[in-house]
Coordinates of C-alpha atoms in Angstrom, one line a residue:
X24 CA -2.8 59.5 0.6
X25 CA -1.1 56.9 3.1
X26 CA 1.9 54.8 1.8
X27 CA 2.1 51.4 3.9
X28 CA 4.8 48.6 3.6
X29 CA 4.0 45.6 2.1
X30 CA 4.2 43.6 5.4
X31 CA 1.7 46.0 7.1
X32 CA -1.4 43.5 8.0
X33 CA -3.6 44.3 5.8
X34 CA -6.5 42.3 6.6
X35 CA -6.7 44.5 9.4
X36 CA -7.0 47.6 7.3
X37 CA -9.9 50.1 7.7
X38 CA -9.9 52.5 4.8
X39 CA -12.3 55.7 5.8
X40 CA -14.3 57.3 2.7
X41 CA -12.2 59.2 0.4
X42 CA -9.2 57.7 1.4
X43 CA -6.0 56.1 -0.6
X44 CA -3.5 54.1 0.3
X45 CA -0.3 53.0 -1.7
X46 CA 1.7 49.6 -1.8
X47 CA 5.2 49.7 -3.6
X48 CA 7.4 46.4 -4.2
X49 CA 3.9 44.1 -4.4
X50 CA 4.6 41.3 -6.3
X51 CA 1.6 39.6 -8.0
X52 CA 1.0 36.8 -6.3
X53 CA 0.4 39.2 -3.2
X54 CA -2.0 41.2 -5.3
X55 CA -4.1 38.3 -6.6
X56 CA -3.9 37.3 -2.3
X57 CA -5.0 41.0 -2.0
X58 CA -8.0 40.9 -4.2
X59 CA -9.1 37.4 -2.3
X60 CA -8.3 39.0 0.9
X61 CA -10.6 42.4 -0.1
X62 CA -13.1 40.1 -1.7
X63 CA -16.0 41.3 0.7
X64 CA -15.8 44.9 0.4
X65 CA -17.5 45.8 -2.7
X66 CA -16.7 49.1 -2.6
X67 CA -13.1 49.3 -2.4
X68 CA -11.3 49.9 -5.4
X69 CA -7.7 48.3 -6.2
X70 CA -5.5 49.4 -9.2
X71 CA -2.3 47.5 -9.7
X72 CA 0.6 48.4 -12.1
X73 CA 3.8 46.8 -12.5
X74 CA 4.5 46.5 -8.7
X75 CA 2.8 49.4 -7.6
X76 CA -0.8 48.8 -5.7
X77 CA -3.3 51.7 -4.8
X78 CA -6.0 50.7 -2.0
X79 CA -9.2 53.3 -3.0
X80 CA -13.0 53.3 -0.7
X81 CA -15.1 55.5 -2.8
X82 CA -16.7 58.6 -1.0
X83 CA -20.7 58.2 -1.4
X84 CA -21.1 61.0 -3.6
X85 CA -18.7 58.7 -6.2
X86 CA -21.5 55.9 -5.7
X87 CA -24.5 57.9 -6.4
X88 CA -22.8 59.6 -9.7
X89 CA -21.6 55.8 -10.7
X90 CA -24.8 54.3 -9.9
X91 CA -26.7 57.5 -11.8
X92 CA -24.3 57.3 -15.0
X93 CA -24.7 53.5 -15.2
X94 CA -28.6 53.6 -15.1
X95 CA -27.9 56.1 -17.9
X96 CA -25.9 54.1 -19.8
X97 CA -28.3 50.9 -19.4
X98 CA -31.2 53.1 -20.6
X99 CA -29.7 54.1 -23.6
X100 CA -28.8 50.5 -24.5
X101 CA -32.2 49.5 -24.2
X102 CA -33.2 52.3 -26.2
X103 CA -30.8 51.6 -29.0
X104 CA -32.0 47.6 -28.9
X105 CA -28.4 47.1 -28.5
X106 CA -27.7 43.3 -26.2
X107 CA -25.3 44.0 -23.4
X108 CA -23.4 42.1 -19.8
X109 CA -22.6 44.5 -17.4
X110 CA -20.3 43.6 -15.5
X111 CA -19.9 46.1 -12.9
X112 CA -16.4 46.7 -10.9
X113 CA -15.2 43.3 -12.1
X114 CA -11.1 43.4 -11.9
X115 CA -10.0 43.3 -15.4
X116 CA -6.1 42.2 -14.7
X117 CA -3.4 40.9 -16.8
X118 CA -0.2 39.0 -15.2
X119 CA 1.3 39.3 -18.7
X120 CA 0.5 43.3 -18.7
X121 CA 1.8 42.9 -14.7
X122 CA -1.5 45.3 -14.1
X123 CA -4.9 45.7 -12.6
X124 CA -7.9 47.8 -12.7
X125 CA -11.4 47.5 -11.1
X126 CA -14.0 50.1 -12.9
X127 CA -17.0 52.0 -11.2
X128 CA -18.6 49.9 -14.2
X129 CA -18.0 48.2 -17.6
X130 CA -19.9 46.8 -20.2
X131 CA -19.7 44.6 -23.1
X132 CA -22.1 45.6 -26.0
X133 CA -19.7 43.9 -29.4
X134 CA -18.7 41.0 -27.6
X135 CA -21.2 40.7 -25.0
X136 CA -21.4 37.1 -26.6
X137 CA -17.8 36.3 -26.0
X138 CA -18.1 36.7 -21.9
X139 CA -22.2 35.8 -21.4
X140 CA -22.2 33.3 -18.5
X141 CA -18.8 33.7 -17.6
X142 CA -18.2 33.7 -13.9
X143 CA -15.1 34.7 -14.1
X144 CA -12.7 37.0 -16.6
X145 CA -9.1 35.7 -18.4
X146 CA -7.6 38.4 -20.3
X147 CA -4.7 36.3 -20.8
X148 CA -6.7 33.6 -21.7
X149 CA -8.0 35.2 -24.9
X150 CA -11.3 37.0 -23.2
X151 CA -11.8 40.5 -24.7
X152 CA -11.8 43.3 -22.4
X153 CA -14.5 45.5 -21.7
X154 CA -16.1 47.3 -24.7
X155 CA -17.0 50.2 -22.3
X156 CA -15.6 51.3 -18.7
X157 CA -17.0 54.1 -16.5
X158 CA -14.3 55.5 -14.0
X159 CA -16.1 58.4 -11.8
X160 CA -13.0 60.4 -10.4
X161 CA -14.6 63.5 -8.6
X162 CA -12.1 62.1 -5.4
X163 CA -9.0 60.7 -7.0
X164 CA -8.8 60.0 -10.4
X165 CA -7.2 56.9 -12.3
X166 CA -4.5 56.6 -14.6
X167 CA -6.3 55.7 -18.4
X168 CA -3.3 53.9 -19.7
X169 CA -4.3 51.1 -17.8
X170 CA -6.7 50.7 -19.7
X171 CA -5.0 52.0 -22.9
X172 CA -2.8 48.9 -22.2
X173 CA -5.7 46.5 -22.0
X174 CA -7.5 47.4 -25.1
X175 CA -10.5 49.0 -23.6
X176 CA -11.9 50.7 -26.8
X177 CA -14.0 53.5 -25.0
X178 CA -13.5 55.0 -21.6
X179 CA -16.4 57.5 -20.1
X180 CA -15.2 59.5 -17.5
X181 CA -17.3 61.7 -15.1
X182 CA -15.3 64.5 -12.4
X183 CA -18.4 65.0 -10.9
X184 CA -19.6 68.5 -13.4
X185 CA -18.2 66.8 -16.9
X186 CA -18.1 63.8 -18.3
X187 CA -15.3 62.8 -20.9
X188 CA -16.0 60.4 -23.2
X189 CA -12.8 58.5 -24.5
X190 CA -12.0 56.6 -27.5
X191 CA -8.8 54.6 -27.7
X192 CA -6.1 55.2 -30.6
X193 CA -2.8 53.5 -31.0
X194 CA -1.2 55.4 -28.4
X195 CA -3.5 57.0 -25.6
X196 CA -7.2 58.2 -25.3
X197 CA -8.7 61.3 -27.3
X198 CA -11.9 62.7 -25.9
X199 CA -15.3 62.7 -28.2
X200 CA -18.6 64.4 -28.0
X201 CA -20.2 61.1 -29.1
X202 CA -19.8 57.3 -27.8
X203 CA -19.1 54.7 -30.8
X204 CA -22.0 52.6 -29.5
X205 CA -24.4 55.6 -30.2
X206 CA -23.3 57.8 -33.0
X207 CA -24.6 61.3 -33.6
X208 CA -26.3 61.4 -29.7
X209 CA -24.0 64.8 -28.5
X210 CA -24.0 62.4 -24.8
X211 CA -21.2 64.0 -23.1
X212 CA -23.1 67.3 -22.6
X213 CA -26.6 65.6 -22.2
X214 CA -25.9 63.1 -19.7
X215 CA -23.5 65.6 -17.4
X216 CA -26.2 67.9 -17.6
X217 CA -28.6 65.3 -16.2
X218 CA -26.5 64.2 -13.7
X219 CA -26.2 67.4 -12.0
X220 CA -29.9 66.9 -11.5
X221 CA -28.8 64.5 -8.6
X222 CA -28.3 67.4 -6.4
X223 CA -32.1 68.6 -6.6
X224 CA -34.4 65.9 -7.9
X225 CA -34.0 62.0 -7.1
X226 CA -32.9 59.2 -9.6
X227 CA -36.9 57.9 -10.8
X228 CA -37.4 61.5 -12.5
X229 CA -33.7 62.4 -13.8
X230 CA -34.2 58.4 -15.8
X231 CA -37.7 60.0 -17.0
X232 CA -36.5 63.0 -18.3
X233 CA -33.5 61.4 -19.9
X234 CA -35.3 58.7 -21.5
X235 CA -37.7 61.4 -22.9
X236 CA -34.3 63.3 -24.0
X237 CA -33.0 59.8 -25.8
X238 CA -36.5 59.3 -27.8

């Protein structure tokens, strides 16, 4: 982990694969410049809380298991006949929370309605947050009361052998066997199982098998 100052250049920044760099004293203004400013690098990650900013690039073994585990989830929600948006790493911030968080991927399955041909996301505004967010952390992973604060009702969490899968309560997460969206289906086991497949067969047959496993 590299700790900058704020007036380090940052446009000229060049964050190597598994690497994270923290920003104290950020104001939000220069966050929201930041998030302009990183606009073109998908990949990068930026988590902001109350001042404090961490700059994240993925190593590509974090993109194939968050690619992998949303394919998974997108499967089963075609399965179940349940309407979805997915709206991928979209930053879900809040200037009244003073916070930020980009996931590897979220999805809105109860108030997919409520955000369908939005280009953009206002949490402060009165636009719900994700019903679902997928955080991969098998390099560094993320603080959840982030999205504790934000109301994110379920939180799926692979470390790259086990995936957690998170339902919000008053006051912090506690981990089930079973997603909300798809009761009784023990998915924690059964998809961490499949995506260990990764290592040995490609993405076409681990999707066949576990489409075969959801019917």
């Amino acid at each position: 982990m590299v700790t900058l100052a704020p007036t380090f250049p940052l446009h000229q920044l060049r964050l190597a694969p598994g690497s994270v760099v923290t920003l104290s004293q950020v104001s939000w203004s220069a966050y929201e410049a930041l998030l302009e400013t990183f606009g073109d690098r998908p990949a990068l990650r930026l988590t902001y809380d109350r001042g404090t900013l961490h700059l994240q690039m993925p190593l590509p073994k974090h993109e194939k298991a968050k690619a992998l585990l949303g394919a998974c989830l997108t499967l089963l929600l075609d399965e179940w006949d349940l309407e979805s948006e997915c709206l991928g790493s979209t930053t879900l911030k809040s200037q009244t929370l003073n916070q930020g968080i980009e996931p590897d991927d979220c999805f809105y399955i109860t108030h997919q309605a409520a955000v369908r041909g939005k280009d953009r996301l206002d949490l402060d505004g009165g636009d719900p947050p994700p019903d679902l967010a997928i955080e991969v952390d098998n390099t560094s992973p993320r603080d959840l009361r982030l999205y504790h604060r934000l109301g994110v009702p379920e939180v799926w969490v692979y470390n790259g052998e086990i995936l957690t899968i998170y339902h919000r309560t008053a006051t912090d997460y506690q981990p089930s066997p079973t997603s909300q969206f798809f009761p009784g289906l023990p998915l924690a086991a059964a998809i961490a199982e499949h995506l260990m497949l990764n290592q040995t067969q490609g993405r076409t047959a681990i999707l066949q098998r576990f489409r075969a496993w959801v019917q």
